[in-house]
């Protein structure tokens, strides 16, 4: 049933009022009416412009449920924010354990950005780890290069941050030896083909973060990061 407009409400209450007045006038003795020479002119009934009725009532706007209600651990996590990679030397050296490798330094930048909505951005600008591998008496220079942008979803379980839905097509992750480049698995977000990938994480104070990829059952040193903003 459609709601009454103001004009209809006015007519309804006016009708009730007239019926009540007529009932009161019909009960008991009525006083004699004075004679009049001519009927009184009818009182003008005020008119009101009709209230326009919309042809279709607007539907209420749906309010999306905040994602934080589904991921309460994310809201209170120290992970939230943007982090810049400051040191990968310990991770790099333990990742190549068993190889006669000498770490030589880092160039470029890489950032992790953990968002409240459970998404993560990995961004790198010519982020390069340089080393040399000794084979016999020969030193072979090697660079591991990360460049581009990748995305994923994440959730938190205890001391683990679990990545899934990885989108790494925009990331170049390669090893260069003697000018020849070889593609590597984009391990810094995990391999999408393997589904969910769990990293260990630990916040050190409010401005330092340690991320440990699941290489060799976490038997590697963590990647070190600092809060960027």
C-alpha positions as a printed NumPy array, in Angstrom:
array([[  0.   ,   0.   ,   0.   ],
       [  1.371,   3.434,  -0.938],
       [  1.887,   5.984,   1.887],
       [ -0.653,   8.879,   2.157],
       [  0.481,  12.24 ,   0.935],
       [ -0.207,  15.444,   2.843],
       [ -3.348,  16.284,   0.828],
       [ -4.869,  12.861,   1.46 ],
       [ -4.124,  13.132,   5.197],
       [ -5.793,  16.583,   5.243],
       [ -8.935,  15.208,   3.571],
       [ -9.026,  12.201,   5.923],
       [ -8.818,  14.258,   9.103],
       [-11.246,  16.798,   7.646],
       [-13.777,  14.055,   6.987],
       [-13.432,  12.697,  10.52 ],
       [-13.918,  16.177,  11.928],
       [-17.115,  16.758,   9.893],
       [-18.545,  13.386,  10.909],
       [-17.872,  14.151,  14.567],
       [-19.49 ,  17.565,  14.275],
       [-22.558,  16.078,  12.618],
       [-22.878,  13.505,  15.39 ],
       [-22.747,  16.167,  18.068],
       [-25.365,  18.301,  16.274],
       [-27.788,  15.371,  15.969],
       [-27.835,  14.507,  19.696],
       [-30.146,  16.346,  22.146],
       [-32.372,  19.325,  21.371],
       [-31.211,  21.666,  18.706],
       [-31.738,  25.416,  19.255],
       [-34.104,  27.164,  16.842],
       [-32.359,  28.626,  13.888],
       [-33.012,  32.283,  13.067],
       [-34.877,  32.991,   9.897],
       [-32.814,  34.342,   7.11 ],
       [-33.971,  36.04 ,   3.978],
       [-31.46 ,  34.318,   1.768],
       [-29.099,  31.341,   2.116],
       [-25.667,  32.195,   3.325],
       [-22.92 ,  32.094,   0.735],
       [-20.884,  28.913,   0.972],
       [-17.553,  29.299,   2.682],
       [-14.669,  28.919,   0.276],
       [-12.76 ,  25.692,   0.864],
       [ -9.02 ,  26.307,   0.727],
       [ -7.258,  24.336,  -1.944],
       [ -3.776,  22.903,  -1.718],
       [ -1.584,  21.981,  -4.616],
       [ -1.223,  18.214,  -4.814],
       [  2.051,  16.854,  -3.535],
       [  3.894,  15.251,  -6.436],
       [  4.146,  11.519,  -5.955],
       [  7.307,   9.948,  -7.371],
       [  6.576,   7.286,  -9.913],
       [  9.144,   5.04 ,  -8.303],
       [ 10.382,   5.282,  -4.741],
       [ 14.183,   5.441,  -4.496],
       [ 15.777,   2.296,  -3.206],
       [ 17.885,   2.595,  -0.034],
       [ 21.598,   2.752,  -0.687],
       [ 23.354,  -0.398,   0.413],
       [ 26.146,   0.241,   2.888],
       [ 29.006,  -2.25 ,   2.449],
       [ 30.149,  -4.062,   5.528],
       [ 33.677,  -2.925,   6.447],
       [ 36.261,  -5.573,   5.721],
       [ 37.714,  -5.088,   9.174],
       [ 34.731,  -6.903,  10.68 ],
       [ 35.884,  -9.984,   8.791],
       [ 39.582,  -9.568,   9.527],
       [ 39.9  ,  -8.275,  13.09 ],
       [ 43.515,  -9.472,  13.335],
       [ 44.466,  -7.225,  10.428],
       [ 43.075,  -4.117,  12.128],
       [ 45.268,  -4.552,  15.189],
       [ 48.325,  -5.863,  13.397],
       [ 51.658,  -4.062,  13.504],
       [ 52.031,  -4.998,   9.823],
       [ 49.73 ,  -2.221,   8.62 ],
       [ 51.628,   0.438,   6.681],
       [ 54.37 ,   0.833,   4.095],
       [ 57.779,  -0.763,   4.669],
       [ 61.043,  -0.384,   2.769],
       [ 63.51 ,  -3.257,   2.489],
       [ 66.722,  -2.209,   4.211],
       [ 68.774,  -5.403,   4.365],
       [ 68.523,  -8.698,   2.536],
       [ 72.125,  -9.794,   3.087],
       [ 71.384, -12.303,   5.899],
       [ 68.5  , -13.844,   3.93 ],
       [ 70.462, -13.853,   0.674],
       [ 73.471, -15.606,   2.171],
       [ 71.44 , -18.282,   3.967],
       [ 69.276, -18.826,   0.871],
       [ 72.451, -19.757,  -1.029],
       [ 73.847, -21.842,   1.809],
       [ 76.271, -24.48 ,   0.551],
       [ 77.498, -22.193,  -2.21 ],
       [ 80.787, -20.343,  -2.04 ],
       [ 79.143, -16.95 ,  -2.346],
       [ 80.261, -13.492,  -1.307],
       [ 77.563, -10.878,  -0.847],
       [ 78.55 ,  -7.513,  -2.309],
       [ 75.655,  -5.144,  -1.698],
       [ 72.249,  -3.817,  -2.593],
       [ 70.976,  -1.122,  -4.973],
       [ 67.538,   0.269,  -5.836],
       [ 64.503,   0.02 ,  -3.557],
       [ 61.684,  -2.361,  -2.71 ],
       [ 58.6  ,  -1.766,  -0.574],
       [ 55.867,  -3.861,   1.003],
       [ 52.581,  -2.089,   1.721],
       [ 50.088,  -3.892,   3.978],
       [ 46.599,  -2.377,   3.759],
       [ 43.694,  -2.56 ,   6.197],
       [ 41.464,  -4.246,   3.615],
       [ 43.653,  -7.353,   3.57 ],
       [ 45.55 ,  -6.492,   0.386],
       [ 49.289,  -6.096,  -0.076],
       [ 51.335,  -4.208,  -2.642],
       [ 54.913,  -5.173,  -3.511],
       [ 56.738,  -2.472,  -5.432],
       [ 60.353,  -2.487,  -6.623],
       [ 62.494,  -0.12 ,  -8.662],
       [ 65.564,  -1.937, -10.012],
       [ 66.069,  -3.572,  -6.622],
       [ 69.339,  -5.466,  -7.064],
       [ 71.303,  -7.834,  -4.834],
       [ 74.9  ,  -8.269,  -6.026],
       [ 77.211, -11.146,  -5.149],
       [ 79.967, -13.281,  -6.569],
       [ 80.179, -17.052,  -6.627],
       [ 83.567, -18.728,  -6.532],
       [ 83.902, -21.768,  -8.783],
       [ 87.404, -23.188,  -8.453],
       [ 89.624, -20.153,  -8.803],
       [ 87.089, -18.147, -10.809],
       [ 84.846, -15.452,  -9.317],
       [ 81.534, -15.293, -11.145],
       [ 79.557, -12.058, -10.66 ],
       [ 75.838, -12.457, -10.106],
       [ 72.956,  -9.984,  -9.696],
       [ 69.44 , -10.824,  -8.514],
       [ 67.063,  -8.158,  -9.833],
       [ 63.506,  -7.344,  -8.764],
       [ 61.532,  -4.687, -10.637],
       [ 57.852,  -3.821, -11.071],
       [ 54.644,  -4.117,  -9.063],
       [ 52.766,  -7.102,  -7.669],
       [ 49.639,  -7.597,  -5.588],
       [ 48.183, -10.222,  -3.293],
       [ 45.669, -10.778,  -0.523],
       [ 46.793, -11.672,   2.969],
       [ 45.522, -12.779,   6.32 ],
       [ 47.181, -13.252,   9.689],
       [ 47.378, -16.444,  11.716],
       [ 49.505, -16.176,  14.823],
       [ 53.056, -15.234,  13.797],
       [ 52.372, -15.992,  10.126],
       [ 51.18 , -13.716,   7.335],
       [ 49.602, -15.84 ,   4.612],
       [ 49.598, -14.583,   1.017],
       [ 47.136, -15.753,  -1.632],
       [ 45.621, -14.543,  -4.919],
       [ 49.081, -13.377,  -5.995],
       [ 49.245, -11.225,  -9.112],
       [ 52.901, -11.134, -10.104],
       [ 52.738, -10.678, -13.87 ],
       [ 53.92 ,  -7.095, -13.394],
       [ 57.083,  -8.18 , -11.547],
       [ 60.414,  -8.971, -13.167],
       [ 62.473, -11.253, -10.916],
       [ 65.669, -12.44 , -12.576],
       [ 69.234, -13.551, -12.002],
       [ 71.918, -12.099, -14.235],
       [ 75.261, -13.818, -14.812],
       [ 77.719, -12.522, -17.42 ],
       [ 74.948, -10.367, -18.894],
       [ 72.555, -13.307, -19.348],
       [ 69.302, -13.161, -17.391],
       [ 67.269, -16.088, -16.102],
       [ 63.731, -15.777, -14.695],
       [ 63.251, -16.711, -11.046],
       [ 60.18 , -17.55 ,  -9.01 ],
       [ 58.68 , -14.353,  -7.53 ],
       [ 59.346, -15.596,  -4.024],
       [ 58.806, -12.305,  -2.213],
       [ 55.03 , -12.818,  -2.475],
       [ 55.096, -16.557,  -2.947],
       [ 54.296, -18.534,  -6.066],
       [ 50.652, -18.14 ,  -7.162],
       [ 50.748, -21.614,  -8.714],
       [ 51.324, -23.077,  -5.246],
       [ 48.322, -21.322,  -3.716],
       [ 48.687, -19.941,  -0.208],
       [ 52.186, -19.156,   1.017],
       [ 52.923, -18.407,   4.677],
       [ 55.759, -16.087,   5.744],
       [ 56.852, -15.702,   9.341],
       [ 56.725, -12.129,  10.57 ],
       [ 57.856, -10.239,  13.642],
       [ 57.562,  -6.55 ,  14.474],
       [ 60.54 ,  -5.173,  16.367],
       [ 59.273,  -2.07 ,  18.096],
       [ 57.002,   0.087,  15.934],
       [ 59.43 ,   0.786,  13.086],
       [ 61.122,  -2.499,  12.193],
       [ 59.745,  -5.622,  10.561],
       [ 61.228,  -9.039,   9.859],
       [ 59.765, -11.262,   7.126],
       [ 60.973, -14.83 ,   6.684],
       [ 60.031, -16.653,   3.455],
       [ 59.286, -20.392,   3.776],
       [ 62.563, -21.44 ,   2.154],
       [ 64.037, -24.669,   3.555],
       [ 61.234, -24.792,   6.131],
       [ 62.095, -21.253,   7.309],
       [ 65.738, -22.188,   7.881],
       [ 66.885, -18.805,   6.53 ],
       [ 67.467, -15.419,   8.077],
       [ 64.65 , -12.882,   7.661],
       [ 64.338,  -9.959,   5.257],
       [ 64.73 ,  -6.736,   7.257],
       [ 62.426,  -3.78 ,   6.677],
       [ 61.784,  -0.368,   8.235],
       [ 58.58 ,   1.635,   8.377],
       [ 58.579,   4.048,   5.469],
       [ 55.666,   6.338,   6.305]])
